[in-house]
Tab-separated table of N, CA and C in Angstrom:
chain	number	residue	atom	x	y	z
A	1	UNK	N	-51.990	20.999	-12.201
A	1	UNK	CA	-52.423	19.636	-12.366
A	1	UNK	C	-53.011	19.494	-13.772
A	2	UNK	N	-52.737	18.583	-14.435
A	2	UNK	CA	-53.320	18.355	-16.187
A	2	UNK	C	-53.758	16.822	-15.684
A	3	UNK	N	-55.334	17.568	-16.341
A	3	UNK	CA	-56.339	16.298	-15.969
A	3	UNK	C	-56.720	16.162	-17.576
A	4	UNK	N	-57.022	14.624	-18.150
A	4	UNK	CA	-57.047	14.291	-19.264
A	4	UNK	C	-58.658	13.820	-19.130
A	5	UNK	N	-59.791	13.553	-19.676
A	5	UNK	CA	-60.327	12.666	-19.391
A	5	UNK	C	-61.087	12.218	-21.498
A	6	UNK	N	-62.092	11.336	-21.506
A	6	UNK	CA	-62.044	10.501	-22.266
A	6	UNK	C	-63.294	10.188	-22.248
A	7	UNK	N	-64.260	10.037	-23.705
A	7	UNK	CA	-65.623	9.805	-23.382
A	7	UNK	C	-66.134	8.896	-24.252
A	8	UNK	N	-67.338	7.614	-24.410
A	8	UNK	CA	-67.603	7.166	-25.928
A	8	UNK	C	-68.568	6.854	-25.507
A	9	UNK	N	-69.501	6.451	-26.308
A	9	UNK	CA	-70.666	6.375	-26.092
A	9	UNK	C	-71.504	4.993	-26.917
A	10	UNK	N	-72.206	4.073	-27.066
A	10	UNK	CA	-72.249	3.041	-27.825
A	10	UNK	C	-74.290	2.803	-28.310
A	11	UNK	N	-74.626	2.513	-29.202
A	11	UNK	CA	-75.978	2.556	-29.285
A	11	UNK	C	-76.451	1.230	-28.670
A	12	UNK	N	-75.479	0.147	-28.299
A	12	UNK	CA	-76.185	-1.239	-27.659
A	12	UNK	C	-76.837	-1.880	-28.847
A	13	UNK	N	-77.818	-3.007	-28.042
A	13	UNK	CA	-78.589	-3.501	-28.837
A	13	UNK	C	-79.739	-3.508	-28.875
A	14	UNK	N	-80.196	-2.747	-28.040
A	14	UNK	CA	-81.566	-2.678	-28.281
A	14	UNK	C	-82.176	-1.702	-29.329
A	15	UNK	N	-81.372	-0.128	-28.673
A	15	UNK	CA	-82.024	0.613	-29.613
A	15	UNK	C	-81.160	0.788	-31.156
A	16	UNK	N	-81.929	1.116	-32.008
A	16	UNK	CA	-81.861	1.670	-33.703
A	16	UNK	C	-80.759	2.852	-33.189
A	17	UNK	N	-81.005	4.149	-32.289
A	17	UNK	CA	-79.748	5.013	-32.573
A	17	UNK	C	-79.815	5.666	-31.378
A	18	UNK	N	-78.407	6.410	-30.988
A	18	UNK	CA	-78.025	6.490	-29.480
A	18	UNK	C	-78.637	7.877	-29.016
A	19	UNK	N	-79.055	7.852	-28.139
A	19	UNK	CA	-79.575	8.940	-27.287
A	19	UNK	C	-78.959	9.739	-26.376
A	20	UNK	N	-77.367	8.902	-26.157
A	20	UNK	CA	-76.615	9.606	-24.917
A	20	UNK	C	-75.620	10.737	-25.435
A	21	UNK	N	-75.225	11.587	-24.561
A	21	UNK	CA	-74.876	12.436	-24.262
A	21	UNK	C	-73.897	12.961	-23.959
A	22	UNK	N	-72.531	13.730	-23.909
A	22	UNK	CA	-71.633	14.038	-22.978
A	22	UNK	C	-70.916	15.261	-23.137
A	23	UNK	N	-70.433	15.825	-22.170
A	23	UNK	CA	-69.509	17.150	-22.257
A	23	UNK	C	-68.671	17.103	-21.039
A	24	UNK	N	-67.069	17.111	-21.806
A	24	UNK	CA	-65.940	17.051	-20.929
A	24	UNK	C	-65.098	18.562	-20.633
A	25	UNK	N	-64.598	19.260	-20.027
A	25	UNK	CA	-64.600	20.281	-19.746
A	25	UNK	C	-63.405	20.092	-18.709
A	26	UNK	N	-62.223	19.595	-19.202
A	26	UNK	CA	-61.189	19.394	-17.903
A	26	UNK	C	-60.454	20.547	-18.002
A	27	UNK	N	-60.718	21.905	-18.299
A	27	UNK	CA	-60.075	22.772	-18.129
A	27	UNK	C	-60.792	23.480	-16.943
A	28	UNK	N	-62.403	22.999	-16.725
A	28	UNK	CA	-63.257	23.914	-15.630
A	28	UNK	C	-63.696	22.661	-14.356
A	29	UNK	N	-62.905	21.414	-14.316
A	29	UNK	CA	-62.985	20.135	-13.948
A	29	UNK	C	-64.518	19.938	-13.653
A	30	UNK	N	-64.713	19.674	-15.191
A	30	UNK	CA	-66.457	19.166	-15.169
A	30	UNK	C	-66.599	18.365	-15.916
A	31	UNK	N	-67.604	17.334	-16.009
A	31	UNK	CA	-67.394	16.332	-16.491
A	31	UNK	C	-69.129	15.941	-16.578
A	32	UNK	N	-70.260	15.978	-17.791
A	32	UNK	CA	-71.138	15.207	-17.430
A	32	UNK	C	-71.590	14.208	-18.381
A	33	UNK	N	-72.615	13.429	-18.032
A	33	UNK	CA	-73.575	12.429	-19.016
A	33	UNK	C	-74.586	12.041	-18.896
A	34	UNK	N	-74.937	11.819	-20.476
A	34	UNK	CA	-76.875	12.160	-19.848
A	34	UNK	C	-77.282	10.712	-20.685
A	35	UNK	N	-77.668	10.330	-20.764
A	35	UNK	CA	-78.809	9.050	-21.519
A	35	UNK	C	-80.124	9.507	-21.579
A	36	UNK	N	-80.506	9.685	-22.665
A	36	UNK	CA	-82.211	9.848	-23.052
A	36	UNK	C	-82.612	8.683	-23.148
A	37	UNK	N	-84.065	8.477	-21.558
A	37	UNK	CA	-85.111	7.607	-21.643
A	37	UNK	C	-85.347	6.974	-22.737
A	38	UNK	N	-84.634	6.045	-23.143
A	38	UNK	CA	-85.011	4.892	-24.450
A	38	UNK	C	-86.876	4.270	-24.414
A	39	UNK	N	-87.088	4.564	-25.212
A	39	UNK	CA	-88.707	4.435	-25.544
A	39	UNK	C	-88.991	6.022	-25.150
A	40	UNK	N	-88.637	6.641	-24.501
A	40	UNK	CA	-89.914	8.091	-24.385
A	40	UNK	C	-89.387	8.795	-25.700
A	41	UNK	N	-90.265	10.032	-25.677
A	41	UNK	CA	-90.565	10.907	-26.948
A	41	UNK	C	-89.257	11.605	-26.636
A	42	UNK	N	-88.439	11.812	-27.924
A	42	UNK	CA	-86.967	12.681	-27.766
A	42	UNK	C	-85.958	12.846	-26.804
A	43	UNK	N	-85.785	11.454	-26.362
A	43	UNK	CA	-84.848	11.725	-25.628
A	43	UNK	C	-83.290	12.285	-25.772
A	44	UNK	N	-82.789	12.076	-26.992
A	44	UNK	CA	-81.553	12.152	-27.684
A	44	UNK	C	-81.593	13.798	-27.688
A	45	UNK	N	-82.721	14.430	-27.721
A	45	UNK	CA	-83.124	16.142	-27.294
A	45	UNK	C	-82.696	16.211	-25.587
A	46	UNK	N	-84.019	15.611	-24.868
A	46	UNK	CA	-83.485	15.488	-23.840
A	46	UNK	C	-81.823	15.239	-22.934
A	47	UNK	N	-81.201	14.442	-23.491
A	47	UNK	CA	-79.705	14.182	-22.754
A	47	UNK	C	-78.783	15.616	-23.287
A	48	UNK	N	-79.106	15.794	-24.828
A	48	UNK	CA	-78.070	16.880	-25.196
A	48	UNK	C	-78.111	18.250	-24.086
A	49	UNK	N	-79.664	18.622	-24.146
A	49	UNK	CA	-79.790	19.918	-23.049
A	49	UNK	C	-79.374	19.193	-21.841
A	50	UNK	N	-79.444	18.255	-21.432
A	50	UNK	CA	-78.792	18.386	-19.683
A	50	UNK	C	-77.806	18.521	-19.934
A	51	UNK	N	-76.332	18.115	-20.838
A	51	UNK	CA	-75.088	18.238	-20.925
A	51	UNK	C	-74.824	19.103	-21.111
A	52	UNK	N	-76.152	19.890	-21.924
A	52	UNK	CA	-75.408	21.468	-22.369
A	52	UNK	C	-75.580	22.358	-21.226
A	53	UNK	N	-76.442	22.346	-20.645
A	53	UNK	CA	-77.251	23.188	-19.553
A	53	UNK	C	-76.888	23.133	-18.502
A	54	UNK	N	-75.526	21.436	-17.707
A	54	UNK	CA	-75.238	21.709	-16.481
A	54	UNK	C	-74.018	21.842	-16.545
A	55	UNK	N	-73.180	21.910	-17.713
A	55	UNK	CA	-72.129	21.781	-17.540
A	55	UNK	C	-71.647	23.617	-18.111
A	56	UNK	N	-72.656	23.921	-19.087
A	56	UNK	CA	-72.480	25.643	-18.991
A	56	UNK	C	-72.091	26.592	-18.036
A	57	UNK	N	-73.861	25.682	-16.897
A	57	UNK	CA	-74.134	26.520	-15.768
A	57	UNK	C	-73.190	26.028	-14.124
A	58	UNK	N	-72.938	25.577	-13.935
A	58	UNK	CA	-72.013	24.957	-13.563
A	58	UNK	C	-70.422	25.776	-14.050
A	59	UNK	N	-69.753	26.037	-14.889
A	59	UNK	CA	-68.555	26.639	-15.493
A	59	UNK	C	-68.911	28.302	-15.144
A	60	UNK	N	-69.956	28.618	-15.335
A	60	UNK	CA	-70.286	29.424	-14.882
A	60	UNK	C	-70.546	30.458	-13.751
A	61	UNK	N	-70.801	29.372	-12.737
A	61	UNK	CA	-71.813	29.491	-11.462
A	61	UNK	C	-70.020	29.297	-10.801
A	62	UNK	N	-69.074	28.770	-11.289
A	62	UNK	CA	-67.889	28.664	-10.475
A	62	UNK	C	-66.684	29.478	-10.664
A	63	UNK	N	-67.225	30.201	-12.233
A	63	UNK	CA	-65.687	31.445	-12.736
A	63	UNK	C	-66.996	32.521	-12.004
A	64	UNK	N	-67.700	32.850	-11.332
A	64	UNK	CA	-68.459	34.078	-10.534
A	64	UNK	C	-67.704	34.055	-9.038
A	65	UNK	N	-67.649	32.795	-8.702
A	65	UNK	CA	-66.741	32.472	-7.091
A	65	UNK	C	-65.274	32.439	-7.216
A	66	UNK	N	-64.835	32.355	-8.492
A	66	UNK	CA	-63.261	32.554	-8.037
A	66	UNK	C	-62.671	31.674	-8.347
A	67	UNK	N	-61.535	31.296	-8.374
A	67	UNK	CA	-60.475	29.920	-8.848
A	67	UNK	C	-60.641	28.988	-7.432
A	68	UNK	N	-60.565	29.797	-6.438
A	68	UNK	CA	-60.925	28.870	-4.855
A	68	UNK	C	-61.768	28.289	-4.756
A	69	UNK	N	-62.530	27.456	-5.118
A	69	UNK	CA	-63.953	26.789	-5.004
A	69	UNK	C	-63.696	25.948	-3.895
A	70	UNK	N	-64.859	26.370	-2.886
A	70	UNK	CA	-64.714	25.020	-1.846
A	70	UNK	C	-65.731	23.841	-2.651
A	71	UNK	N	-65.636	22.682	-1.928
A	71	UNK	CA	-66.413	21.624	-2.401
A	71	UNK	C	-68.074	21.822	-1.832
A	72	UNK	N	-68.093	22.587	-1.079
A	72	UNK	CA	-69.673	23.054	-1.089
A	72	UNK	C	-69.826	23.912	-2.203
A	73	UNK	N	-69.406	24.594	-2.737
A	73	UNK	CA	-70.134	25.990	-3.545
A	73	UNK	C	-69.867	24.896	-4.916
A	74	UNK	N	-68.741	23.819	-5.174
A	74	UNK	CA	-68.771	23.156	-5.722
A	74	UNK	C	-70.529	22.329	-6.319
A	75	UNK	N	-70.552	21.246	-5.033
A	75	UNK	CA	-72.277	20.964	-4.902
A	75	UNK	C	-73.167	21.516	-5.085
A	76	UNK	N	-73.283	22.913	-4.945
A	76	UNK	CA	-73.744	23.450	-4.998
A	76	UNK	C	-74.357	24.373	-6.399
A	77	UNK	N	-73.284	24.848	-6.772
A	77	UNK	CA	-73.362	25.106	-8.667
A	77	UNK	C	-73.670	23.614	-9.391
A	78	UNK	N	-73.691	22.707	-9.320
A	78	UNK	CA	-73.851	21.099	-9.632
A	78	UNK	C	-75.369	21.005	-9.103
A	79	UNK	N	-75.536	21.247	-7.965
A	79	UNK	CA	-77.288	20.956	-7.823
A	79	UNK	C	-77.808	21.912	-8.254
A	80	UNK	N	-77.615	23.099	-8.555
A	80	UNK	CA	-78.338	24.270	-8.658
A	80	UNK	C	-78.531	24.373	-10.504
A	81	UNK	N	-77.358	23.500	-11.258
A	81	UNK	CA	-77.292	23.338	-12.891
A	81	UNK	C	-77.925	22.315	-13.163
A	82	UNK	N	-78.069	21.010	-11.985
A	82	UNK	CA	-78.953	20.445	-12.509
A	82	UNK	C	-80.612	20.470	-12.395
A	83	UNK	N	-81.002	21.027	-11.453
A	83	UNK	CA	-82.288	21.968	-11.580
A	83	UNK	C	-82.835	22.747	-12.642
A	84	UNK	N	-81.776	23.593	-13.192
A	84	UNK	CA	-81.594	24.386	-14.305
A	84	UNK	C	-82.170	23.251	-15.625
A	85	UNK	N	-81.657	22.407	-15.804
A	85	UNK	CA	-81.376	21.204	-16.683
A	85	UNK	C	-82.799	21.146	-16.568
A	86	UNK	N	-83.475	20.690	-15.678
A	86	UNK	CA	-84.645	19.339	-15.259
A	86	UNK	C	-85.455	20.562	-15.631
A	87	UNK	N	-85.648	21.910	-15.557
A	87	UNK	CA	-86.708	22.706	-15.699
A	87	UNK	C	-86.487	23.435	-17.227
A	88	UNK	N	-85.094	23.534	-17.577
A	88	UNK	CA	-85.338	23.473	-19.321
A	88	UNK	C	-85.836	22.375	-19.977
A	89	UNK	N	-85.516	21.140	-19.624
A	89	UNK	CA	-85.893	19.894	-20.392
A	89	UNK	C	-87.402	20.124	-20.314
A	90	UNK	N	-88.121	20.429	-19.406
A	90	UNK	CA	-89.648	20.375	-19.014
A	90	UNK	C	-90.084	21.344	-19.900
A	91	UNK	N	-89.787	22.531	-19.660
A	91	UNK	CA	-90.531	23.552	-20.441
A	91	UNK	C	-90.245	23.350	-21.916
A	92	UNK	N	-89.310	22.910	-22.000
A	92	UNK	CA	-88.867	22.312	-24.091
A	92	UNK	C	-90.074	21.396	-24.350
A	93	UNK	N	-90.095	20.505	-23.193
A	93	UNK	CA	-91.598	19.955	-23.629
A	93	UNK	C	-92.462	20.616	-24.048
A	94	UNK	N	-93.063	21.498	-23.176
A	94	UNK	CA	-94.195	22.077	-22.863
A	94	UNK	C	-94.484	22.991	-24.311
A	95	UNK	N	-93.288	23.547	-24.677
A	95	UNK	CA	-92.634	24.673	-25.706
A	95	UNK	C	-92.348	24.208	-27.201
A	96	UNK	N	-92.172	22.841	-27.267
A	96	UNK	CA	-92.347	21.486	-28.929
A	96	UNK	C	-92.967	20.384	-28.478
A	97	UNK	N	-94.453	20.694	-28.758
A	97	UNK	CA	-95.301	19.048	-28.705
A	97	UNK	C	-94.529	17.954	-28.595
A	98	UNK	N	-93.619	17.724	-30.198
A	98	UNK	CA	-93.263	16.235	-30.332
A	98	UNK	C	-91.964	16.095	-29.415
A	99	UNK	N	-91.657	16.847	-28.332
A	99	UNK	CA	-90.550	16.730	-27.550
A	99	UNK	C	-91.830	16.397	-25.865
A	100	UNK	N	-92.580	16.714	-25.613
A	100	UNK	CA	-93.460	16.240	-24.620
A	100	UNK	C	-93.418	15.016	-24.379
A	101	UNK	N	-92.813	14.833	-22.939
A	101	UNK	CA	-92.314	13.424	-21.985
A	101	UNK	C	-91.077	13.078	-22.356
A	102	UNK	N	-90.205	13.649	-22.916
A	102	UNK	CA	-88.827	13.528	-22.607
A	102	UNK	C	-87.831	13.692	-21.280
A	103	UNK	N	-87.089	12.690	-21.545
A	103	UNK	CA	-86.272	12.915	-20.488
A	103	UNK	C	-85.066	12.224	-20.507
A	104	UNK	N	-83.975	12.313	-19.373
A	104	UNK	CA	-82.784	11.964	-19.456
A	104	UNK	C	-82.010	11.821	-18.215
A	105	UNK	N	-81.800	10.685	-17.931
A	105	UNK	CA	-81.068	10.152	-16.829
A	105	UNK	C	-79.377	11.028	-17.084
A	106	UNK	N	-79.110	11.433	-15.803
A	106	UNK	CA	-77.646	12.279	-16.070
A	106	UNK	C	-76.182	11.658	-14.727
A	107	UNK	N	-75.325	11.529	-15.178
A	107	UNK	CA	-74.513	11.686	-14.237
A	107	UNK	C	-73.118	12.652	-14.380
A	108	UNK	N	-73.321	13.513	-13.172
A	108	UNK	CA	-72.154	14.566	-13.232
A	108	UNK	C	-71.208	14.826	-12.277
A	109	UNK	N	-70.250	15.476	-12.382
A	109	UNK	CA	-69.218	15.439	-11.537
A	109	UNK	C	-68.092	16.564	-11.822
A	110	UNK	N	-68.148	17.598	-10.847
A	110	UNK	CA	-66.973	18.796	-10.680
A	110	UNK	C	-66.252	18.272	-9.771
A	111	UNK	N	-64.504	18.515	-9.814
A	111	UNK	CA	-63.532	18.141	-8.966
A	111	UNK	C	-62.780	19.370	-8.555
């Protein structure tokens, strides 16, 4: 099966410069996107690590199980990368002052 997919991203009008995010991966059928909290501290930090961090761990967490992936172990590497995500983004806080209260709305999807 040859899956194509396609991504863009736009700064709108509110904000000065874009914060969002993405990593396409149709060779490991992963697909995510993140938006950094417009007004909080670094978000454009924030969205890049969730894209980088669930879609790694995730590619990862599914070439350890095999080419057979059921759609649980699927969900499963997907909730378990985005955990991964939400607790690097936190400690990056914790770890660069001027990155403290960042964050990033994400949406992802393995097929």
């Amino acid at each position: 099966m040859k899956i194509e997919m396609i991504g863009l991203t736009d700064t709108g009008v509110v904000r000065e410069h874009n914060e969002d995010d993405f990593v396409l991966r149709p060779e490991d059928y992963v697909a995510v996107l993140a938006d950094g909290m417009g007004g909080h501290q670094a978000g454009e930090v924030a969205s890049q690590l969730a894209v980088d961090v669930i879609a790694e761990n995730v590619t990862q967490r599914l070439q350890e199980v095999g080419t057979r992936e059921s759609a649980k172990q699927r969900r499963e590497a997907l909730r378990a990368a985005t955990l991964q995500a939400n607790a690097d983004i936190l400690q990056t806080g914790i770890d660069r002052p001027e990155c403290l209260g960042m964050g990033a709305t994400v949406v992802a999807v393995t097929f």
